[in-house]
Amino acid sequence: MSEKRIALGLRNITKVFGDKYANKNVSLDVYHGEILSVLGENGSGKTSLMNVVAGIYTPDYGQIFIDGKEVSINSPKDAFSFNVGMIHQHFKLVDVFSATENIVLGIDDGGFDLKKAREKIVQIAEKYGFIIDPDKKIYDMSVSEKQTVEIIRVLYRGADILILDEPTAVLTPQETKVLFNVLRRMRDDGKSIIIITHKLHEVLSLSDRVAVLRKGEYAGTVITSQTNEKELTELMVGGKADLNIHRDEPKNAATRLTVSGINCKNREGVTVLKDVSFEAKAGEILGIAGIAGSGQRELLEAIAGLQKLEDGEVVYIDPKTHEKENLRNKTPLEIREMGVRLSFVPEDRLGMGLVGNMGIVDNMMLRSYRKGHSMFVSRKEPKNLADEIIDRLHIVTPDAETPVRRLSGGNVQKVLVGREIAAAPTVLMAAYPVRGLDIGASHTIYDLLNEQKKKGVAVIFVGEDLDVLIELCDRIMVLSGGAVSGIVNGRQTTKEEIGLLMTKSKEESANEQ
Amino acid sequence: MNNNGTTINKNAQQIHEPLFQVTKRAYTTWQKAWIIRAVAIAVALVICAVVIVLVTGLNPLNVYGTMFEGNFGTERKIWNLLREIAMLLCVSLAVTPAFKMKFWNIGAEGQSLIGALASVACMIYLGDKLPNGVLIPVMLISSVLAGALWGLIPAYFKAKFNTNETLFTLMMNYIAMQLVAFCIVFWENPKNSNNVGVINSSSKSGWLPVIGDQKYLLPVLIVALLTAVMFIYLRYSKQGYEISVVGESQNTAKYVGINVKKVVLRTMAISGAICGIAGFLITSGVDHSIRSDTIGGLGFTAIMVSWLAKFNPIYMVLSSFLIVFLEIGASSIATDFKLNESIADVLTGIILFFIIGSEFFIQYKLKFHKRDKKEA
């Protein structure tokens, strides 16, 4: 390593938001021809640090060196002039433009020669092994194709230092493999690649070195070949961590919910659920996997009475009377009035599950305010419930009245899950309940789900991290393009199997039958 | 973020000071907020003083004295002030539930006017048929119903077809005005004056009774009661809670099973109904007549009152006082010093600008960015 030249050096970078340090005295180096992972929990300052390098934030303090020279990067344009390019988590592409048009967009090199640009793009693609159609419009592209366009755009502008912010979050395992091969080829070409991630196994398989951030501070850099998951986790959380997710055998797994042949269209009239059928059983966790936007949200909303069904049935089987109740096209209120205790932790916590500007007490009231005949609300019971949840789930908040939008992501989620569990559900649906949560908070949520499973609740868990799904769930249903492409046993399946199912089209699965 | 660093802060310790982008309201205590507001008013008065001296050459203290005099000078002036506040506050109370629900009801003008029209119609057609004890409740009820209807129409179209409520309620204002203009043709007194004149001036039937020898005491008390009711309704009732949830996030409302359409319709009916009460109070309690500009823009000023008070009916007493005080003060400056009306409007504008602007400083704190030494 010592003979390698430093491409990017950061010294004492400090960035403050309000009275919170996003980064505090972070110093690290990136060499030419290496892949550096920046690892850290959510809120540890990975993205804000990289935004400083990419010119989106100006640091409050500290210096940036590129090839040994101190520079000041005040805009993404500046960053490009120093050959630094960032690929953001949310793509910034013009939908109605082709790949080529998007790539040349904003480059002022005197002329506008799409033909020449196209040639250059093809060259870049060949050099690093990208698969791209330069004339394809963005709206016709899959997520991974869009990402390819973003990466080529940065390379086209001559970037030597590439920053990728959680590039694999939206990819299947197979697409991830392709991306990693491309990144390795770029490294061998002498480029410096910084990849922001919190997935440990990716860090280990891809990078040369790992820089760890913890609560905005630099926790150390380790050489990947000399470390392991356990050590990295301890660096990340700053102490011993138990990474194992507990999984009990389901007991008396009786069918609680039967979904058969549901079809569903979204507002634009596009079919989002195609002939989905499955059963959810009491005392078991059913995982739902799939690429983002494969119909997970719509499925849960259809069960919760928030999506109109074109056809199909959602049948709830009462645990005591074994009576069957059809929930099809019932409103959430009607479902509750039927005595079906269905709890739902939606993906959009502050936009759907909670009201961001209300305190915990008023958010508890969302489920219970109708109780009683008085025309006035009673805040006494919700207050008690709020205090109980704050106490039991260790929610960090100044008080029970503080607007929940001011709490951290983990605490917001605990408020939401806490409220939904407090309703003593018989079916609990949770969509991406650990998204954006750190390891500690994630494990609290897993424990809560397991506790519900033990109580005989039918738990439906929509997740994105396949490792977690495989460790936590008893069965995993995979959605692909709104259709069920397979239901596998969580104890026996592999990531590769799920990954294949995630991309399997409806035609393929039809051919097999 | 890159453009805010024009001022160089030499003190490196200031680094942990917040940036002005960060919302700080949550950490602003109410004492601090009121200090900021007071400072804003003080600064506004100083700047107004400068403008007064530069433009008119008058002594600003005299001018401010006249403003005060115009509002509080005599008992009659004080009652005028109270009446104006009450009318503005009443319409402001009406728009508040709608705005809290994020339903941009800018049709309070028309909803009040149609309420006034209903009252006047009762006064004219039933004035000699019913005793006051029956007539006045009938007027109140018909005003409430007319206002509620005027509010329900745009709400229905919003709920059913998702029409734009801003345009819809605005257009309803013009319809109400034209209706009044149309009715005046039949009601004009004397003929061809294009004016309704004072209705039932001799019999006083349909006139709100005078209590405690004060003509305006009853309307003021009614509005005070409404303020308390609205405060309790918004804060402690289930319907008030639903309004807040729908206003904050319709998705959350649907998720917990709130019937959003029903809440929209109900809230707009309430909003319109209270506008109707305002129309009733203005015609039965104050004007005893009607013109197409009877409401005089209260429906629009009310929006400002409501927002300034952050939809809190108690604070709205203060914000409506402030606005009425400035208006009366401005017109007394204009008459007393024989000034053009415009200079008074300029002063009002400056004061309002600072008061509204102070909300920014209550929510945000400015931090002067420390820049790299080289760029400095």
Coordinates of C-alpha atoms in Angstrom, one line a residue, chain A residues 164-500:
Chain A
L164 CA -21.4 5.7 -4.9
D165 CA -24.0 6.2 -2.3
E166 CA -25.6 2.8 -1.4
P167 CA -25.6 1.6 -5.0
T168 CA -26.9 -1.9 -4.1
A169 CA -29.9 -0.9 -2.2
V170 CA -32.1 -1.1 -5.3
L171 CA -30.4 -4.0 -7.0
T172 CA -31.0 -7.7 -7.0
P173 CA -28.1 -10.0 -5.9
Q174 CA -27.3 -10.8 -9.6
E175 CA -27.3 -7.1 -10.6
T176 CA -25.1 -6.4 -7.6
K177 CA -22.6 -9.0 -8.9
V178 CA -22.4 -7.3 -12.3
L179 CA -22.0 -3.9 -10.7
F180 CA -19.2 -5.1 -8.5
N181 CA -17.3 -6.6 -11.5
V182 CA -17.5 -3.2 -13.3
L183 CA -16.3 -1.5 -10.2
R184 CA -13.3 -3.9 -9.9
R185 CA -12.4 -3.2 -13.5
M186 CA -12.5 0.5 -12.9
R187 CA -10.3 0.1 -9.9
D188 CA -7.8 -1.9 -11.9
D189 CA -7.8 1.0 -14.3
G190 CA -6.5 3.3 -11.6
K191 CA -9.7 4.9 -10.5
S192 CA -10.5 5.5 -6.8
I193 CA -13.9 4.3 -5.8
I194 CA -15.7 5.2 -2.6
I195 CA -18.7 3.1 -1.9
I196 CA -21.1 4.0 0.9
T197 CA -22.9 1.1 2.4
H198 CA -24.1 -0.6 5.5
K199 CA -24.1 -4.1 4.2
L200 CA -21.2 -5.9 5.7
H201 CA -20.9 -8.8 3.3
E202 CA -20.7 -6.4 0.4
V203 CA -18.0 -4.5 2.1
L204 CA -16.0 -7.7 2.6
S205 CA -16.4 -9.0 -0.9
L206 CA -15.7 -5.8 -2.8
S207 CA -13.5 -3.3 -1.1
D208 CA -9.8 -3.1 -0.4
R209 CA -10.1 -1.0 2.7
V210 CA -12.9 0.0 5.0
A211 CA -13.3 3.3 6.7
V212 CA -15.8 3.2 9.5
L213 CA -17.7 6.2 10.8
R214 CA -19.5 6.2 14.1
K215 CA -21.9 9.0 15.1
G216 CA -20.2 11.4 12.8
E217 CA -16.7 10.6 13.9
Y218 CA -14.0 8.6 12.2
A219 CA -13.8 5.2 14.0
G220 CA -10.9 3.8 12.0
T221 CA -9.8 2.2 8.8
V222 CA -9.2 -1.5 8.4
I223 CA -7.8 -3.5 5.5
T224 CA -10.6 -5.7 4.3
S225 CA -8.6 -8.9 4.0
Q226 CA -7.6 -8.7 7.6
T227 CA -11.0 -8.2 9.1
N228 CA -14.3 -9.9 9.6
E229 CA -18.0 -9.0 10.0
K230 CA -17.8 -9.1 13.8
E231 CA -14.9 -6.7 14.0
L232 CA -16.5 -4.3 11.6
T233 CA -19.8 -4.3 13.5
E234 CA -18.0 -3.6 16.7
L235 CA -16.2 -0.7 15.0
M236 CA -19.6 0.5 13.7
V237 CA -21.5 0.3 16.9
G238 CA -18.6 0.9 19.3
G239 CA -19.1 -2.2 21.3
K240 CA -20.0 -5.8 21.3
A241 CA -23.0 -6.6 19.2
D242 CA -25.1 -9.7 18.8
L243 CA -25.8 -10.1 15.1
N244 CA -27.8 -13.2 15.3
I245 CA -31.5 -12.9 14.8
H246 CA -33.6 -15.3 16.9
R247 CA -36.0 -17.7 15.2
D248 CA -38.3 -20.0 16.9
E249 CA -40.2 -22.9 15.3
P250 CA -43.8 -21.8 14.7
K251 CA -46.3 -23.3 17.0
N252 CA -49.9 -24.3 16.1
A253 CA -49.6 -22.6 12.8
A254 CA -53.3 -22.2 11.9
T255 CA -54.2 -20.3 8.8
R256 CA -55.2 -16.8 9.7
L257 CA -55.5 -14.9 6.4
T258 CA -56.1 -16.4 3.0
V259 CA -55.5 -14.1 0.0
S260 CA -56.6 -15.6 -3.2
G261 CA -56.2 -14.3 -6.7
I262 CA -56.2 -10.6 -6.0
N263 CA -55.6 -8.2 -8.8
C264 CA -55.2 -4.5 -8.3
K265 CA -54.6 -1.4 -10.4
N266 CA -53.0 1.8 -9.3
R267 CA -54.3 5.3 -9.9
E268 CA -52.9 5.4 -13.4
G269 CA -54.7 2.2 -14.3
V270 CA -51.5 0.2 -14.4
T271 CA -51.9 -3.3 -12.9
V272 CA -49.8 -3.5 -9.8
L273 CA -50.9 -6.9 -8.4
K274 CA -51.4 -9.9 -10.6
D275 CA -53.3 -12.8 -9.3
V276 CA -51.6 -12.9 -5.9
S277 CA -52.5 -15.8 -3.7
F278 CA -51.0 -16.9 -0.4
E279 CA -51.8 -17.8 3.2
A280 CA -50.5 -16.1 6.3
K281 CA -50.4 -18.4 9.4
A282 CA -50.7 -17.6 13.0
G283 CA -47.4 -17.8 14.9
E284 CA -45.2 -17.5 11.9
I285 CA -43.4 -14.7 10.1
L286 CA -44.1 -14.6 6.4
G287 CA -41.4 -12.6 4.6
I288 CA -42.1 -10.7 1.4
A289 CA -39.2 -10.1 -0.8
G290 CA -38.9 -8.4 -4.2
I291 CA -37.2 -5.5 -6.0
A292 CA -38.6 -2.2 -4.7
G293 CA -41.9 -1.4 -6.4
S294 CA -42.9 -5.0 -7.2
G295 CA -46.2 -4.6 -5.5
Q296 CA -45.3 -5.0 -1.9
R297 CA -46.9 -1.8 -0.8
E298 CA -50.0 -2.3 -2.8
L299 CA -50.4 -5.9 -1.4
L300 CA -50.3 -4.7 2.2
E301 CA -52.6 -1.8 1.5
A302 CA -55.0 -4.1 -0.3
I303 CA -55.2 -6.3 2.8
A304 CA -55.5 -3.2 5.1
G305 CA -58.5 -1.9 3.0
L306 CA -56.6 1.0 1.4
Q307 CA -56.5 -0.3 -2.1
K308 CA -59.4 -1.2 -4.3
L309 CA -59.3 -4.8 -5.5
E310 CA -60.2 -5.6 -9.1
D311 CA -61.0 -9.1 -8.1
G312 CA -59.9 -11.8 -5.7
E313 CA -60.6 -12.4 -2.0
V314 CA -59.0 -11.5 1.3
V315 CA -60.4 -13.9 3.9
Y316 CA -59.7 -13.5 7.6
I317 CA -60.2 -16.5 9.8
D318 CA -61.1 -15.6 13.4
P319 CA -58.8 -17.3 15.9
K320 CA -61.6 -18.0 18.4
T321 CA -64.7 -18.7 16.4
H322 CA -63.0 -19.9 13.2
E323 CA -65.5 -17.8 11.3
K324 CA -64.5 -16.6 7.9
E325 CA -64.8 -12.9 7.1
N326 CA -64.2 -11.5 3.7
L327 CA -62.2 -8.2 3.9
R328 CA -62.5 -7.5 0.2
N329 CA -63.1 -3.8 -0.5
K330 CA -63.8 -3.0 3.2
T331 CA -62.6 0.3 4.5
P332 CA -60.0 0.2 7.3
L333 CA -62.8 1.4 9.6
E334 CA -65.2 -1.3 8.6
I335 CA -62.4 -3.9 9.0
R336 CA -61.9 -2.8 12.6
E337 CA -65.6 -2.7 13.3
M338 CA -65.8 -6.3 12.2
G339 CA -63.5 -7.1 15.1
V340 CA -60.6 -8.0 12.9
R341 CA -57.5 -6.9 14.8
L342 CA -55.3 -6.0 11.8
S343 CA -52.2 -3.9 12.5
F344 CA -50.2 -2.3 9.8
V345 CA -46.9 -0.6 10.0
P346 CA -46.7 1.2 6.6
E347 CA -43.6 2.0 4.7
D348 CA -44.2 5.7 4.9
R349 CA -43.9 6.2 8.6
L350 CA -44.5 10.0 8.9
G351 CA -46.6 10.3 5.8
M352 CA -49.0 7.5 6.6
G353 CA -48.4 5.7 9.8
L354 CA -48.0 8.8 12.0
V355 CA -48.6 12.5 11.9
G356 CA -45.2 14.2 12.0
N357 CA -46.4 17.4 13.6
M358 CA -48.2 15.7 16.4
G359 CA -46.7 14.4 19.6
I360 CA -46.6 10.8 20.7
V361 CA -49.8 11.1 22.7
D362 CA -51.8 12.5 19.7
N363 CA -50.3 9.8 17.5
M364 CA -51.4 7.1 19.9
M365 CA -54.9 8.6 19.6
L366 CA -55.0 8.0 15.9
R367 CA -56.2 4.4 16.5
S368 CA -58.3 5.0 19.6
Y369 CA -59.8 8.5 19.4
R370 CA -63.2 7.3 18.3
K371 CA -63.8 5.4 21.5
G372 CA -66.7 6.5 23.6
H373 CA -69.8 8.6 22.8
S374 CA -68.5 11.9 24.0
M375 CA -67.8 14.4 21.2
F376 CA -64.6 15.3 22.9
V377 CA -61.3 13.3 22.8
S378 CA -59.9 11.9 26.0
R379 CA -56.1 12.2 26.1
K380 CA -55.7 10.3 29.3
E381 CA -55.5 6.8 28.0
P382 CA -53.3 7.7 25.0
K383 CA -51.0 9.5 27.4
N384 CA -50.7 6.4 29.5
L385 CA -50.1 4.3 26.4
A386 CA -47.5 6.8 25.2
D387 CA -45.7 6.7 28.5
E388 CA -45.7 3.0 28.5
I389 CA -44.3 2.7 25.0
I390 CA -41.7 5.3 25.7
D391 CA -40.6 3.3 28.7
R392 CA -40.8 -0.2 27.3
L393 CA -39.2 0.5 23.9
H394 CA -36.7 3.0 25.3
I395 CA -37.8 5.8 23.0
V396 CA -35.6 8.8 23.2
T397 CA -37.7 11.9 23.3
P398 CA -37.8 15.1 25.4
D399 CA -41.4 14.3 26.3
A400 CA -44.6 12.7 25.1
E401 CA -45.8 15.9 23.4
T402 CA -42.8 16.5 21.2
P403 CA -43.7 16.3 17.5
V404 CA -42.6 12.9 16.3
R405 CA -41.0 14.3 13.2
R406 CA -38.3 15.6 15.5
L407 CA -37.4 12.2 16.7
S408 CA -34.7 10.0 15.1
G409 CA -35.8 7.4 12.5
G410 CA -35.4 4.6 15.0
N411 CA -37.5 6.3 17.6
V412 CA -40.2 7.2 15.1
Q413 CA -40.4 3.6 14.1
K414 CA -40.6 2.4 17.7
V415 CA -43.5 4.8 18.2
L416 CA -45.3 3.4 15.2
V417 CA -44.6 -0.3 15.9
G418 CA -45.4 0.2 19.6
R419 CA -48.8 1.7 18.8
E420 CA -49.7 -1.1 16.3
I421 CA -48.6 -3.8 18.7
A422 CA -50.5 -2.2 21.6
A423 CA -53.7 -2.9 19.7
A424 CA -53.1 -6.6 20.4
P425 CA -53.3 -7.6 16.7
T426 CA -54.0 -11.0 15.3
V427 CA -52.4 -10.0 12.0
L428 CA -49.4 -7.7 12.0
M429 CA -48.1 -6.3 8.7
A430 CA -44.9 -4.4 8.6
A431 CA -43.5 -2.8 5.5
Y432 CA -39.7 -2.2 5.6
P433 CA -39.9 -1.7 9.4
V434 CA -36.1 -1.5 9.8
R435 CA -35.3 0.8 6.8
G436 CA -33.1 3.6 8.0
L437 CA -32.6 2.1 11.4
D438 CA -29.3 1.3 13.0
I439 CA -28.3 -2.1 14.1
G440 CA -29.5 -1.8 17.7
A441 CA -32.9 -0.4 16.7
S442 CA -33.3 -3.0 13.9
H443 CA -32.8 -5.8 16.4
T444 CA -35.3 -4.2 18.8
I445 CA -37.8 -4.4 15.9
Y446 CA -36.9 -8.0 15.1
D447 CA -37.4 -8.9 18.7
L448 CA -40.8 -7.2 18.8
L449 CA -41.8 -9.1 15.6
N450 CA -40.6 -12.4 17.2
E451 CA -42.5 -11.6 20.4
Q452 CA -45.7 -11.2 18.3
K453 CA -45.0 -14.4 16.5
K454 CA -44.7 -16.2 19.8
K455 CA -48.1 -14.7 20.9
G456 CA -49.7 -16.4 17.9
V457 CA -49.9 -13.4 15.7
A458 CA -49.7 -13.9 11.9
V459 CA -46.8 -11.6 11.0
I460 CA -46.2 -10.4 7.5
F461 CA -42.8 -8.7 7.1
V462 CA -41.8 -6.9 3.9
G463 CA -38.0 -6.5 3.8
E464 CA -35.3 -5.5 1.5
D465 CA -32.2 -7.1 3.1
L466 CA -32.2 -10.7 2.0
D467 CA -29.9 -11.8 4.7
V468 CA -32.3 -10.6 7.3
L469 CA -35.3 -12.1 5.6
I470 CA -33.6 -15.5 5.5
E471 CA -32.6 -15.3 9.1
L472 CA -35.9 -14.0 10.5
C473 CA -38.7 -15.4 8.4
D474 CA -40.3 -18.9 8.4
R475 CA -41.5 -18.6 4.9
I476 CA -40.6 -16.1 2.2
M477 CA -42.9 -15.1 -0.6
V478 CA -41.1 -13.4 -3.5
L479 CA -42.9 -10.8 -5.7
S480 CA -41.8 -10.0 -9.2
G481 CA -43.7 -7.4 -11.2
G482 CA -46.7 -7.6 -9.0
A483 CA -47.0 -11.4 -9.2
V484 CA -45.9 -14.1 -6.8
S485 CA -42.9 -15.7 -8.4
G486 CA -42.4 -18.2 -5.5
I487 CA -42.8 -19.0 -1.9
V488 CA -39.8 -20.6 -0.2
N489 CA -38.9 -22.0 3.2
G490 CA -36.9 -19.5 5.1
R491 CA -34.8 -22.2 6.7
Q492 CA -33.7 -23.8 3.5
T493 CA -33.5 -21.1 0.9
T494 CA -30.5 -19.1 -0.3
K495 CA -30.0 -15.6 -1.3
E496 CA -29.3 -16.7 -4.9
E497 CA -32.6 -18.6 -5.1
I498 CA -34.6 -15.6 -3.9
G499 CA -32.6 -13.3 -6.2
L500 CA -33.5 -15.4 -9.2

